[in-house]
PDB file of C-alpha atoms in Angstrom:
ATOM      1  CA  MET A1294      65.435 -13.243  58.632  1.00  0.00           C
ATOM      2  CA  HIS A1295      67.823 -15.539  60.480  1.00  0.00           C
ATOM      3  CA  ASN A1296      69.238 -12.536  62.414  1.00  0.00           C
ATOM      4  CA  GLN A1297      65.718 -11.442  63.405  1.00  0.00           C
ATOM      5  CA  SER A1298      64.874 -14.940  64.620  1.00  0.00           C
ATOM      6  CA  GLN A1299      68.076 -15.039  66.658  1.00  0.00           C
ATOM      7  CA  ALA A1300      67.345 -11.620  68.170  1.00  0.00           C
ATOM      8  CA  ALA A1301      63.779 -12.712  69.068  1.00  0.00           C
ATOM      9  CA  SER A1302      65.113 -15.874  70.657  1.00  0.00           C
ATOM     10  CA  GLY A1303      67.709 -13.904  72.604  1.00  0.00           C
ATOM     11  CA  GLY A1304      65.068 -11.481  73.769  1.00  0.00           C
ATOM     12  CA  ILE A1305      62.828 -14.340  75.047  1.00  0.00           C
ATOM     13  CA  ILE A1306      65.801 -15.999  76.846  1.00  0.00           C
ATOM     14  CA  THR A1307      66.738 -12.643  78.484  1.00  0.00           C
ATOM     15  CA  LEU A1308      63.134 -12.192  79.650  1.00  0.00           C
ATOM     16  CA  LEU A1309      63.059 -15.706  81.117  1.00  0.00           C
ATOM     17  CA  VAL A1310      66.397 -15.076  82.912  1.00  0.00           C
ATOM     18  CA  VAL A1311      65.072 -11.882  84.335  1.00  0.00           C
ATOM     19  CA  ILE A1312      61.866 -13.533  85.516  1.00  0.00           C
ATOM     20  CA  ALA A1313      63.866 -16.411  87.082  1.00  0.00           C
ATOM     21  CA  LEU A1314      66.165 -14.007  88.830  1.00  0.00           C
ATOM     22  CA  PHE A1315      63.195 -12.063  90.160  1.00  0.00           C
ATOM     23  CA  VAL A1316      61.502 -15.142  91.608  1.00  0.00           C
ATOM     24  CA  LEU A1317      64.642 -16.524  93.168  1.00  0.00           C
ATOM     25  CA  THR A1318      65.394 -13.050  94.649  1.00  0.00           C
ATOM     26  CA  GLN A1319      62.003 -12.851  96.360  1.00  0.00           C
ATOM     27  CA  LEU A1320      62.575 -16.251  97.881  1.00  0.00           C
ATOM     28  CA  TYR A1321      65.952 -15.619  99.439  1.00  0.00           C
ATOM     29  CA  MET A1322      65.520 -11.963 100.296  1.00  0.00           C
ATOM     30  CA  VAL A1323      62.804 -12.920 102.804  1.00  0.00           C
ATOM     31  CA  ILE A1324      65.007 -15.383 104.646  1.00  0.00           C
ATOM     32  CA  PRO A1325      67.704 -13.328 106.492  1.00  0.00           C
ATOM     33  CA  LEU A1326      65.417 -11.144 108.590  1.00  0.00           C
ATOM     34  CA  LEU A1327      62.835 -13.951 108.993  1.00  0.00           C
ATOM     35  CA  SER A1328      65.566 -16.094 110.447  1.00  0.00           C
ATOM     36  CA  PHE A1329      67.059 -13.377 112.575  1.00  0.00           C
ATOM     37  CA  VAL A1330      63.753 -12.388 114.157  1.00  0.00           C
ATOM     38  CA  ALA A1331      62.654 -15.956 114.507  1.00  0.00           C
ATOM     39  CA  ILE A1332      65.804 -17.095 116.335  1.00  0.00           C
ATOM     40  CA  TYR A1333      66.002 -14.226 118.750  1.00  0.00           C
ATOM     41  CA  THR A1334      62.297 -14.577 119.450  1.00  0.00           C
ATOM     42  CA  ALA A1335      62.768 -18.314 120.349  1.00  0.00           C
ATOM     43  CA  LEU A1336      66.094 -17.817 122.093  1.00  0.00           C
ATOM     44  CA  GLY A1337      64.650 -16.017 125.194  1.00  0.00           C
ATOM     45  CA  PRO A1338      62.248 -18.786 126.149  1.00  0.00           C
ATOM     46  CA  HIS A1339      64.935 -21.420 125.550  1.00  0.00           C
ATOM     47  CA  LEU A1340      67.344 -19.708 127.858  1.00  0.00           C
ATOM     48  CA  VAL A1341      64.684 -19.412 130.483  1.00  0.00           C
ATOM     49  CA  VAL A1342      64.295 -23.143 130.301  1.00  0.00           C
ATOM     50  CA  LEU A1343      68.038 -23.451 130.815  1.00  0.00           C
ATOM     51  CA  GLY A1344      67.559 -21.509 134.040  1.00  0.00           C
ATOM     52  CA  LEU A1345      69.098 -18.215 133.084  1.00  0.00           C
ATOM     53  CA  GLU A1346      68.045 -14.984 134.841  1.00  0.00           C
ATOM     54  CA  PRO A1347      66.662 -12.124 132.767  1.00  0.00           C
ATOM     55  CA  GLU A1348      69.854 -10.020 133.147  1.00  0.00           C
ATOM     56  CA  LYS A1349      72.011 -12.926 131.842  1.00  0.00           C
ATOM     57  CA  ILE A1350      69.625 -13.585 128.957  1.00  0.00           C
ATOM     58  CA  ILE A1351      70.068  -9.983 127.801  1.00  0.00           C
ATOM     59  CA  LEU A1352      73.873 -10.319 128.020  1.00  0.00           C
ATOM     60  CA  LEU A1353      73.805 -13.572 126.005  1.00  0.00           C
ATOM     61  CA  ARG A1354      71.624 -11.975 123.362  1.00  0.00           C
ATOM     62  CA  MET A1355      74.133  -9.162 123.124  1.00  0.00           C
ATOM     63  CA  VAL A1356      76.930 -11.573 122.283  1.00  0.00           C
ATOM     64  CA  GLY A1357      75.734 -11.558 118.704  1.00  0.00           C
ATOM     65  CA  LEU A1358      75.983  -7.774 118.345  1.00  0.00           C
ATOM     66  CA  PRO A1359      79.718  -7.757 117.303  1.00  0.00           C
ATOM     67  CA  GLY A1360      78.740 -10.004 114.422  1.00  0.00           C
ATOM     68  CA  MET A1361      76.874  -7.090 112.897  1.00  0.00           C
ATOM     69  CA  PHE A1362      80.158  -5.347 112.164  1.00  0.00           C
ATOM     70  CA  ALA A1363      80.709  -8.007 109.553  1.00  0.00           C
ATOM     71  CA  ALA A1364      78.448  -5.786 107.349  1.00  0.00           C
ATOM     72  CA  LEU A1365      81.360  -3.410 107.050  1.00  0.00           C
ATOM     73  CA  LEU A1366      83.382  -6.177 105.393  1.00  0.00           C
ATOM     74  CA  ALA A1367      80.938  -6.848 102.669  1.00  0.00           C
ATOM     75  CA  GLY A1368      82.489  -4.231 100.322  1.00  0.00           C
ATOM     76  CA  PRO A1369      86.186  -5.262 100.732  1.00  0.00           C
ATOM     77  CA  ILE A1370      85.250  -8.998 100.433  1.00  0.00           C
ATOM     78  CA  ALA A1371      83.120  -8.255  97.270  1.00  0.00           C
ATOM     79  CA  THR A1372      86.208  -6.852  95.571  1.00  0.00           C
ATOM     80  CA  ARG A1373      87.649 -10.379  95.682  1.00  0.00           C
ATOM     81  CA  ILE A1374      84.674 -12.689  95.256  1.00  0.00           C
ATOM     82  CA  GLY A1375      81.830 -10.352  94.044  1.00  0.00           C
ATOM     83  CA  MET A1376      78.580  -9.494  95.791  1.00  0.00           C
ATOM     84  CA  GLN A1377      76.995 -12.909  94.991  1.00  0.00           C
ATOM     85  CA  GLY A1378      80.012 -14.537  96.588  1.00  0.00           C
ATOM     86  CA  VAL A1379      79.546 -12.395  99.657  1.00  0.00           C
ATOM     87  CA  ALA A1380      75.878 -13.322  99.855  1.00  0.00           C
ATOM     88  CA  ILE A1381      76.637 -17.017  99.495  1.00  0.00           C
ATOM     89  CA  THR A1382      79.343 -16.763 102.195  1.00  0.00           C
ATOM     90  CA  GLY A1383      76.871 -14.925 104.544  1.00  0.00           C
ATOM     91  CA  TYR A1384      74.152 -17.575 104.047  1.00  0.00           C
ATOM     92  CA  MET A1385      76.662 -20.358 104.652  1.00  0.00           C
ATOM     93  CA  PHE A1386      78.020 -18.660 107.780  1.00  0.00           C
ATOM     94  CA  ALA A1387      74.457 -18.144 109.124  1.00  0.00           C
ATOM     95  CA  SER A1388      73.525 -21.756 108.415  1.00  0.00           C
ATOM     96  CA  PHE A1389      76.631 -23.024 110.215  1.00  0.00           C
ATOM     97  CA  GLY A1390      75.887 -20.878 113.215  1.00  0.00           C
ATOM     98  CA  LEU A1391      72.392 -22.233 113.428  1.00  0.00           C
ATOM     99  CA  PHE A1392      73.647 -25.825 113.111  1.00  0.00           C
ATOM    100  CA  LEU A1393      76.142 -25.105 115.870  1.00  0.00           C
ATOM    101  CA  VAL A1394      73.468 -23.929 118.278  1.00  0.00           C
ATOM    102  CA  ALA A1395      71.219 -26.900 117.226  1.00  0.00           C
ATOM    103  CA  VAL A1396      74.034 -29.341 118.123  1.00  0.00           C
ATOM    104  CA  LEU A1397      74.822 -27.594 121.445  1.00  0.00           C
ATOM    105  CA  PRO A1398      71.453 -26.213 122.639  1.00  0.00           C
ATOM    106  CA  GLN A1399      72.283 -26.875 126.331  1.00  0.00           C
ATOM    107  CA  SER A1400      75.736 -25.206 126.162  1.00  0.00           C
ATOM    108  CA  LEU A1401      75.754 -21.514 126.759  1.00  0.00           C
ATOM    109  CA  THR A1402      79.182 -21.262 125.136  1.00  0.00           C
ATOM    110  CA  GLY A1403      77.857 -23.071 122.059  1.00  0.00           C
ATOM    111  CA  VAL A1404      74.781 -20.886 121.903  1.00  0.00           C
ATOM    112  CA  ALA A1405      76.941 -17.747 122.199  1.00  0.00           C
ATOM    113  CA  ILE A1406      79.443 -18.739 119.588  1.00  0.00           C
ATOM    114  CA  GLY A1407      76.713 -20.038 117.227  1.00  0.00           C
ATOM    115  CA  SER A1408      74.717 -16.785 117.666  1.00  0.00           C
ATOM    116  CA  LEU A1409      77.777 -14.694 116.883  1.00  0.00           C
ATOM    117  CA  ILE A1410      78.475 -16.697 113.648  1.00  0.00           C
ATOM    118  CA  PHE A1411      74.847 -16.591 112.708  1.00  0.00           C
ATOM    119  CA  VAL A1412      74.589 -12.805 113.127  1.00  0.00           C
ATOM    120  CA  ALA A1413      77.837 -12.302 111.141  1.00  0.00           C
ATOM    121  CA  GLY A1414      76.466 -14.348 108.327  1.00  0.00           C
ATOM    122  CA  VAL A1415      73.205 -12.383 108.266  1.00  0.00           C
ATOM    123  CA  ALA A1416      75.161  -9.149 108.386  1.00  0.00           C
ATOM    124  CA  LEU A1417      77.115 -10.189 105.302  1.00  0.00           C
ATOM    125  CA  ALA A1418      74.097 -11.524 103.389  1.00  0.00           C
ATOM    126  CA  ILE A1419      71.682  -8.601 103.787  1.00  0.00           C
ATOM    127  CA  PRO A1420      73.831  -5.740 102.273  1.00  0.00           C
ATOM    128  CA  ALA A1421      75.130  -8.058  99.582  1.00  0.00           C
ATOM    129  CA  MET A1422      71.526  -8.970  98.590  1.00  0.00           C
ATOM    130  CA  ILE A1423      70.374  -5.343  98.800  1.00  0.00           C
ATOM    131  CA  THR A1424      73.195  -4.361  96.437  1.00  0.00           C
ATOM    132  CA  GLN A1425      72.266  -7.202  94.037  1.00  0.00           C
ATOM    133  CA  PHE A1426      68.633  -6.245  94.105  1.00  0.00           C
ATOM    134  CA  GLY A1427      69.505  -2.606  93.413  1.00  0.00           C
ATOM    135  CA  THR A1428      71.601  -3.728  90.404  1.00  0.00           C
ATOM    136  CA  MET A1429      68.879  -5.908  89.040  1.00  0.00           C
ATOM    137  CA  SER A1430      66.194  -3.140  89.337  1.00  0.00           C
ATOM    138  CA  VAL A1431      67.993  -0.613  87.131  1.00  0.00           C
ATOM    139  CA  PRO A1432      66.646   1.663  85.658  1.00  0.00           C
ATOM    140  CA  ASN A1433      63.841   1.550  88.123  1.00  0.00           C
ATOM    141  CA  ARG A1434      66.068   1.489  91.185  1.00  0.00           C
ATOM    142  CA  ALA A1435      63.812   3.574  93.514  1.00  0.00           C
ATOM    143  CA  GLY A1436      60.839   1.231  92.997  1.00  0.00           C
ATOM    144  CA  GLY A1437      63.053  -1.773  93.196  1.00  0.00           C
ATOM    145  CA  MET A1438      64.580  -0.766  96.589  1.00  0.00           C
ATOM    146  CA  ALA A1439      61.124   0.077  97.895  1.00  0.00           C
ATOM    147  CA  LEU A1440      59.998  -3.476  96.967  1.00  0.00           C
ATOM    148  CA  ASN A1441      63.217  -4.823  98.544  1.00  0.00           C
ATOM    149  CA  GLY A1442      62.417  -3.112 101.831  1.00  0.00           C
ATOM    150  CA  PHE A1443      58.848  -4.444 101.671  1.00  0.00           C
ATOM    151  CA  ILE A1444      60.171  -8.033 101.181  1.00  0.00           C
ATOM    152  CA  LEU A1445      62.647  -7.733 104.023  1.00  0.00           C
ATOM    153  CA  PHE A1446      59.861  -6.511 106.446  1.00  0.00           C
ATOM    154  CA  ILE A1447      57.673  -9.430 105.275  1.00  0.00           C
ATOM    155  CA  GLY A1448      60.437 -11.666 106.525  1.00  0.00           C
ATOM    156  CA  ALA A1449      60.766  -9.859 109.793  1.00  0.00           C
ATOM    157  CA  SER A1450      56.965  -9.970 110.351  1.00  0.00           C
ATOM    158  CA  THR A1451      56.854 -13.681 109.526  1.00  0.00           C
ATOM    159  CA  GLY A1452      59.522 -14.757 112.001  1.00  0.00           C
ATOM    160  CA  PRO A1453      57.516 -14.639 115.205  1.00  0.00           C
ATOM    161  CA  LEU A1454      54.610 -16.494 113.452  1.00  0.00           C
ATOM    162  CA  ILE A1455      56.959 -19.313 112.597  1.00  0.00           C
ATOM    163  CA  VAL A1456      58.133 -19.567 116.192  1.00  0.00           C
ATOM    164  CA  ALA A1457      54.564 -19.775 117.361  1.00  0.00           C
ATOM    165  CA  ASP A1458      54.030 -22.807 115.195  1.00  0.00           C
ATOM    166  CA  VAL A1459      57.265 -24.661 115.988  1.00  0.00           C
ATOM    167  CA  SER A1460      57.441 -26.027 119.533  1.00  0.00           C
ATOM    168  CA  SER A1461      60.941 -27.482 119.208  1.00  0.00           C
ATOM    169  CA  PHE A1462      63.837 -24.968 119.474  1.00  0.00           C
ATOM    170  CA  THR A1463      66.291 -27.476 117.921  1.00  0.00           C
ATOM    171  CA  GLY A1464      63.806 -28.198 115.113  1.00  0.00           C
ATOM    172  CA  LEU A1465      63.469 -24.497 114.405  1.00  0.00           C
ATOM    173  CA  LEU A1466      67.249 -24.109 114.228  1.00  0.00           C
ATOM    174  CA  ILE A1467      67.715 -27.072 111.905  1.00  0.00           C
ATOM    175  CA  GLY A1468      64.833 -25.977 109.682  1.00  0.00           C
ATOM    176  CA  LEU A1469      66.151 -22.381 109.313  1.00  0.00           C
ATOM    177  CA  ALA A1470      69.766 -23.711 108.798  1.00  0.00           C
ATOM    178  CA  VAL A1471      68.470 -25.791 105.850  1.00  0.00           C
ATOM    179  CA  VAL A1472      66.543 -22.902 104.504  1.00  0.00           C
ATOM    180  CA  MET A1473      69.759 -20.790 104.660  1.00  0.00           C
ATOM    181  CA  LEU A1474      71.589 -23.472 102.688  1.00  0.00           C
ATOM    182  CA  LEU A1475      68.741 -23.457 100.108  1.00  0.00           C
ATOM    183  CA  ALA A1476      69.093 -19.671  99.915  1.00  0.00           C
ATOM    184  CA  ALA A1477      72.793 -20.000  99.211  1.00  0.00           C
ATOM    185  CA  THR A1478      71.968 -22.464  96.404  1.00  0.00           C
ATOM    186  CA  CYS A1479      69.450 -19.978  95.010  1.00  0.00           C
ATOM    187  CA  VAL A1480      72.050 -17.250  94.954  1.00  0.00           C
ATOM    188  CA  ALA A1481      74.499 -19.568  93.241  1.00  0.00           C
ATOM    189  CA  GLY A1482      71.799 -20.569  90.761  1.00  0.00           C
ATOM    190  CA  SER A1483      70.891 -16.957  89.997  1.00  0.00           C
ATOM    191  CA  ALA A1484      74.558 -16.257  89.423  1.00  0.00           C
ATOM    192  CA  SER A1485      74.753 -19.066  86.925  1.00  0.00           C
ATOM    193  CA  LEU A1486      71.537 -17.746  85.162  1.00  0.00           C
ATOM    194  CA  THR A1487      73.096 -14.275  84.980  1.00  0.00           C
ATOM    195  CA  VAL A1488      76.319 -15.606  83.375  1.00  0.00           C
ATOM    196  CA  ASN A1489      74.435 -17.813  80.879  1.00  0.00           C
ATOM    197  CA  GLY A1490      72.121 -14.938  80.017  1.00  0.00           C
ATOM    198  CA  ARG A1491      75.073 -12.633  79.286  1.00  0.00           C
ATOM    199  CA  ARG A1492      76.816 -15.254  77.128  1.00  0.00           C
ATOM    200  CA  ARG A1493      73.756 -15.607  75.012  1.00  0.00           C
TER     201      ARG A1493
END
């Protein structure tokens, strides 16, 4: 009887852990593409205000492209700190990049470096979170990955709407940087829940 009670209690705890992980995942899976699209939607008008010509604006936007190659490092880094560690690192990098641009919005060098760091962070976070989501959705991996793609595109679609409602470029940067930090906290929290769930 005691063993049955323990098993039932363990089953409930496992269910609660799974639900908590699912809710946390939905929250922080939306953020990377939402932030990426929002920032690059707002960056163009900001650079126009700084007096840049269209050709130079395109070049400055392209500065962030090399950061996308950081996605190739997600696997090697994960062997050392795990995929959750990669995701946390990515969110922290992205947040730092946004804060840097927020502090130096009038400096083209600051904007360029901050954009590069931000893109590198997003490039680390997205594949790490996709991998995590795929692991969580076993044995229904196909359905889970379809849901994951849907959530990512919700974030991408919401980005321009946020830009339309926020008039301050610096305010947008700070807001998204804070959200990135919260996402890193969520990932760390989900990692803690997973460990505790396994121990039980």
